[in-house]
Coordinates of C-alpha atoms in Angstrom, one line a residue:
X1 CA 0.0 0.0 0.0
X2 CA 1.4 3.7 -1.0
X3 CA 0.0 5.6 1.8
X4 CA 1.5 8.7 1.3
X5 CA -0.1 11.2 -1.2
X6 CA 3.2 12.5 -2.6
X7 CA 4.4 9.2 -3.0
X8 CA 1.2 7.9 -4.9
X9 CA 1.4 11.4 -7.3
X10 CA 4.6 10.4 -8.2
X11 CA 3.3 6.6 -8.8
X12 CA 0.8 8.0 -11.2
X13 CA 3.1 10.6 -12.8
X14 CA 5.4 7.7 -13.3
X15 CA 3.1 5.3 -15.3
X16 CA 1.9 8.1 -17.0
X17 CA 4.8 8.9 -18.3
X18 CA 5.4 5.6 -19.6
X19 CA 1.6 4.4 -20.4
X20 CA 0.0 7.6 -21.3
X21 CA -3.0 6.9 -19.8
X22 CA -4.2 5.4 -16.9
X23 CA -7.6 3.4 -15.3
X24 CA -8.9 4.1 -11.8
X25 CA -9.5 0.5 -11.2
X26 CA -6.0 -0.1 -12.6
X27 CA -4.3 2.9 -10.3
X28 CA -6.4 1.8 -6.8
X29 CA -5.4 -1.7 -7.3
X30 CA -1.8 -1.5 -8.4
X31 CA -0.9 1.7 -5.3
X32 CA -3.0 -0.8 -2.7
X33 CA -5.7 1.9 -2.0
X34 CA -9.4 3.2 -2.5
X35 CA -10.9 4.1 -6.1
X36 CA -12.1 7.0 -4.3
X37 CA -9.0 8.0 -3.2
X38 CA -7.4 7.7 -6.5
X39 CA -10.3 9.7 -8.1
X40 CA -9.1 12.7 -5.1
X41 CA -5.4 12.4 -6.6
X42 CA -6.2 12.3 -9.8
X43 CA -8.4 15.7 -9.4
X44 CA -5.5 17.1 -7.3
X45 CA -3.3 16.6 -10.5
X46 CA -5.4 17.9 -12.9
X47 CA -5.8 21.1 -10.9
X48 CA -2.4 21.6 -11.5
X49 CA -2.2 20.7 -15.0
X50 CA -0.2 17.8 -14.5
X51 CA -2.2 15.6 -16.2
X52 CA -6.2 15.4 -18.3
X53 CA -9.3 13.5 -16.6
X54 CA -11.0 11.5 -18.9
X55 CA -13.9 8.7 -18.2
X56 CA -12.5 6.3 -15.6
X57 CA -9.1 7.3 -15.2
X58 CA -6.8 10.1 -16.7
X59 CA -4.2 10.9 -19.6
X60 CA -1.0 12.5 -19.7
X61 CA -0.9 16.3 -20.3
X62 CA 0.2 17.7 -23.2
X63 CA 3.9 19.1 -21.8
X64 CA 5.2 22.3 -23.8
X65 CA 7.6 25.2 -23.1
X66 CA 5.8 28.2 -24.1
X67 CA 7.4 30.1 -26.9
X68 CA 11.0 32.1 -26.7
X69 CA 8.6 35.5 -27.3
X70 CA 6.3 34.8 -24.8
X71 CA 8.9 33.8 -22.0
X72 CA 11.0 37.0 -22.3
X73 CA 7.5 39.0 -21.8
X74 CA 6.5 37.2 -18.7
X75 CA 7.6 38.6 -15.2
X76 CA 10.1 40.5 -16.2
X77 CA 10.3 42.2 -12.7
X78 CA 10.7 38.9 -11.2
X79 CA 13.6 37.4 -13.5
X80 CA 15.3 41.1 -13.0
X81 CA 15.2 40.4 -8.8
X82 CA 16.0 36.9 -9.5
X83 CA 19.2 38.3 -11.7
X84 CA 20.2 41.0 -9.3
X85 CA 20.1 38.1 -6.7
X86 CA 22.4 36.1 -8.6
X87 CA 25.1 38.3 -9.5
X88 CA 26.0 39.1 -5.9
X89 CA 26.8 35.7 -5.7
X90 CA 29.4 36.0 -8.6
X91 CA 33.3 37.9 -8.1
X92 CA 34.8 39.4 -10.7
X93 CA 37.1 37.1 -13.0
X94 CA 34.6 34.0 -12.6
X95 CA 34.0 31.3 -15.1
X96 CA 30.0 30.9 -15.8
X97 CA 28.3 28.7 -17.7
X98 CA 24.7 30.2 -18.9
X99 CA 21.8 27.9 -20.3
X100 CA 19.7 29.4 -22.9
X101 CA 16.3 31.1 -21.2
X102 CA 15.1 34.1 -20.6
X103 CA 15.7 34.4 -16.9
X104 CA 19.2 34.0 -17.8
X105 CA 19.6 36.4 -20.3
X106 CA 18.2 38.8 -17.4
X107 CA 21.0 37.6 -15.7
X108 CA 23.5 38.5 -18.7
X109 CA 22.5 41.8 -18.8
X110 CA 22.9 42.3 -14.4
X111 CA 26.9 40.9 -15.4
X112 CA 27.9 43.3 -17.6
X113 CA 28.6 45.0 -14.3
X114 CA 31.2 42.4 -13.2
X115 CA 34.5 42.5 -15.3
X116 CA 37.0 39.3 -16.4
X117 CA 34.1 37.4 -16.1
X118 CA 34.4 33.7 -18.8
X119 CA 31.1 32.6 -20.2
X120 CA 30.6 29.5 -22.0
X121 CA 26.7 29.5 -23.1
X122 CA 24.4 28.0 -26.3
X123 CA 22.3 31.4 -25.9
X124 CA 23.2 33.8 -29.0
X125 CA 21.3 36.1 -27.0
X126 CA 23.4 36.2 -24.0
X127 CA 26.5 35.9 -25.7
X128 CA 25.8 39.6 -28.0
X129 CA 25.1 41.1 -24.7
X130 CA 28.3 40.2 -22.6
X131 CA 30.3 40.2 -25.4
X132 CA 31.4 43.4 -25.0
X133 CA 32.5 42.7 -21.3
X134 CA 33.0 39.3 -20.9
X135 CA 35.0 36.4 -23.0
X136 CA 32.4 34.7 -24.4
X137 CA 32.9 31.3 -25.7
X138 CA 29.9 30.3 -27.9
X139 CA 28.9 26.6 -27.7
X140 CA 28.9 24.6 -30.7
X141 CA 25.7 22.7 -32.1
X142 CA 22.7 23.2 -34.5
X143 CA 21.3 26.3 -34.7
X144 CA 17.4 26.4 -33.4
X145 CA 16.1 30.0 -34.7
X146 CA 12.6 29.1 -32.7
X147 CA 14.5 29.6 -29.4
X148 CA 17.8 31.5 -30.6
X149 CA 20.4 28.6 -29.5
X150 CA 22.7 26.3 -30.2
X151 CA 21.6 23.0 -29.3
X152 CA 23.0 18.7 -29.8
X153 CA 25.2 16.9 -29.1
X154 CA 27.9 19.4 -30.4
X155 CA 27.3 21.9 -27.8
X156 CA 27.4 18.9 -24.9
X157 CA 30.5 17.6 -26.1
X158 CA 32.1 20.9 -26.1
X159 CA 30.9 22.0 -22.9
X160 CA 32.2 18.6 -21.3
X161 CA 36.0 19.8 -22.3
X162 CA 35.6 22.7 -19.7
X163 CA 35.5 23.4 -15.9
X164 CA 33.7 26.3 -14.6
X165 CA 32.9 28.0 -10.8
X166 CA 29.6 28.6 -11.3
X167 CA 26.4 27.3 -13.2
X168 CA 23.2 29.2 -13.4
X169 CA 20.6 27.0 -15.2
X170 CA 16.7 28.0 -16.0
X171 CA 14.1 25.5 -14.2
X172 CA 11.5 23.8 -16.5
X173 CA 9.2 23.6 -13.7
X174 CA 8.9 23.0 -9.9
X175 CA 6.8 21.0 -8.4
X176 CA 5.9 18.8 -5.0
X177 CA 5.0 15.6 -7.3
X178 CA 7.2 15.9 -10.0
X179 CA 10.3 17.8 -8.4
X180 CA 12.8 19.8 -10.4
X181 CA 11.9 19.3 -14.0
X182 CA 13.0 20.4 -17.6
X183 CA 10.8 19.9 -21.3
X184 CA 13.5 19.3 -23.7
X185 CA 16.0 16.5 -23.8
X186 CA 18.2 18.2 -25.9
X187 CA 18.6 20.9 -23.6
X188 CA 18.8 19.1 -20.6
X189 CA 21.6 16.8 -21.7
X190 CA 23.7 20.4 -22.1
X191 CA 22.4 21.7 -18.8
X192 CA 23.2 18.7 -16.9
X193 CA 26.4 18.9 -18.1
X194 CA 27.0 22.2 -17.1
X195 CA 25.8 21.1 -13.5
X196 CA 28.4 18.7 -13.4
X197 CA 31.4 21.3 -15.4
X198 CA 30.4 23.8 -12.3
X199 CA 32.1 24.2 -8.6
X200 CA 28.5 25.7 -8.0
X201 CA 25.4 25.7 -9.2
X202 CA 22.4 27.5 -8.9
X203 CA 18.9 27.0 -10.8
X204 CA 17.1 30.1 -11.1
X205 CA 12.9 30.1 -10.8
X206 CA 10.5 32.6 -11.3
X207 CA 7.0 32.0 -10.0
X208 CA 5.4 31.2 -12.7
X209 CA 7.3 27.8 -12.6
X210 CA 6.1 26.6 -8.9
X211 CA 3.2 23.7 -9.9
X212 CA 4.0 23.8 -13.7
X213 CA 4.4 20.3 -15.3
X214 CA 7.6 19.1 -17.2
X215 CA 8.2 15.8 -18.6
X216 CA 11.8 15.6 -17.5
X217 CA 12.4 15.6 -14.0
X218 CA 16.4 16.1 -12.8
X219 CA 18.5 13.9 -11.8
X220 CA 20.1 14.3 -7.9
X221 CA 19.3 17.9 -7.9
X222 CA 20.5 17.9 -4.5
X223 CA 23.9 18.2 -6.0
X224 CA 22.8 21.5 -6.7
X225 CA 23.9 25.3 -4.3
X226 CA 20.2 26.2 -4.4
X227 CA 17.6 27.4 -6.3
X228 CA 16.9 31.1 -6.7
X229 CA 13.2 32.4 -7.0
X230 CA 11.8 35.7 -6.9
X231 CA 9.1 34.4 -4.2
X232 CA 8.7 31.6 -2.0
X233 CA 6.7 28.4 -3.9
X234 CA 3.4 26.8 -2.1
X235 CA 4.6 25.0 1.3
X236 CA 4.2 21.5 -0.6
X237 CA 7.0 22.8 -2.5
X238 CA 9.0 23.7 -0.1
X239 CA 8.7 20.7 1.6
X240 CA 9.9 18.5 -1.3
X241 CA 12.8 21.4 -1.6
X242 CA 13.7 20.8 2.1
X243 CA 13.5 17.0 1.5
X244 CA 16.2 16.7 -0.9
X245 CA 18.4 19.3 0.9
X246 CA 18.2 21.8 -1.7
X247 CA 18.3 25.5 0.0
X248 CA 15.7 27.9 -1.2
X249 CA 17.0 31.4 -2.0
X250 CA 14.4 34.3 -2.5
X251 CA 15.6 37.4 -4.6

């Protein structure tokens, strides 16, 4: 029996995730609890868009990042505090690696204040506004013109070469049943890289990722300095946050 709600949220996450879709009969039986109780989660999900009721069960939601346009005009105030944040926690002369988003590219343009900084990054974005005051070194890969970046296995393989002090990586999405989360595999592969190219590392979320659903959750994010938001998430949230040991750091 999975008596713990978080525990069966993730259950059902899981085998959606690998099924698609799932029966109420199927869920109660398989997690060793009521139909009516699996009915409650399954409503408790939905409400936070992480998945679709249908008749007798539910389906998987359909996952995707909103566009490059519409991220860089959403809460610009809060990526600017979660930037400004940020760059007291970076001396000048560091070596940065920078992930393609827009709450990074907030972040680029709060670090043209720093000087002798490095940055290695797959954001064309971010590397035309430090390159004027930073070394920029400009990750190889395919070029996607939807999101401005450089993206493959390229860009991963050249990011591996390198060792940096810091990371500062956008979140997909951060939630109490799913965790730390991303939407593109691609991109992940690079960003998990730079994780592990980085003395520190810091994931930066605004509030509009706290409950939002992503298909790719990360791996030991524990292994992580923090994660830097421009509010506090829902105490679910920071419950799962505490769990793992990953400090919370408001802007």
């Amino acid at each position: 029996m999975t008596d713990l709600p978080i525990q069966r949220h993730r259950a059902i996450l899981d085998h959606l995730e690998a099924e698609e879709s799932a029966r109420t009969v199927r869920l109660a039986a398989s997690l060793g609890v009521t139909r009516e109780t699996i009915r409650k989660d399954l409503a408790y999900l939905a409400n936070r868009g992480l998945l679709r009721l249908v008749y007798g069960g539910a389906v998987r939601s359909g996952l995707l990042e909103p566009d490059l346009q519409a991220r860089l005009a959403t809460n610009i105030e809060g990526k600017t505090m979660i930037a400004r944040r940020a760059v007291a926690l970076v001396p000048d002369g560091a070596r940065l690696a920078l992930d393609c988003g827009s709450t990074t590219l907030a972040l680029a343009r709060e670090l043209r204040a720093r000087s002798g900084l490095q940055v290695w990054t797959n954001d064309i974005a971010i590397a035309q506004e430090l390159a004027a005051s930073a070394e920029v070194v400009l990750l190889g890969g395919s070029y996607a013109p939807d999101e401005n970046k450089t993206t493959g296995p390229d860009a991963v393989e050249m990011m591996a070469a390198y060792n940096v002090d810091l990371a500062f990586i956008s979140l997909g999405g951060l939630s109490a049943a799913q965790g730390l989360t991303d939407f593109d595999r691609n991109g992940y592969a690079l960003r998990n890289t730079m994780r592990n190219a980085a003395t520190g590392c810091y994931f930066l979320a605004d509030h509009g990722k706290f409950g939002r659903p992503a298909h790719l959750r990360w791996k030991h994010p524990e292994t992580a300095s923090g994660v830097i938001a421009d509010r506090a998430p829902g105490p679910e949230e920071q419950a799962m946050l505490a769990q793992i040991g990953l400090p919370l750091i408001l802007a």
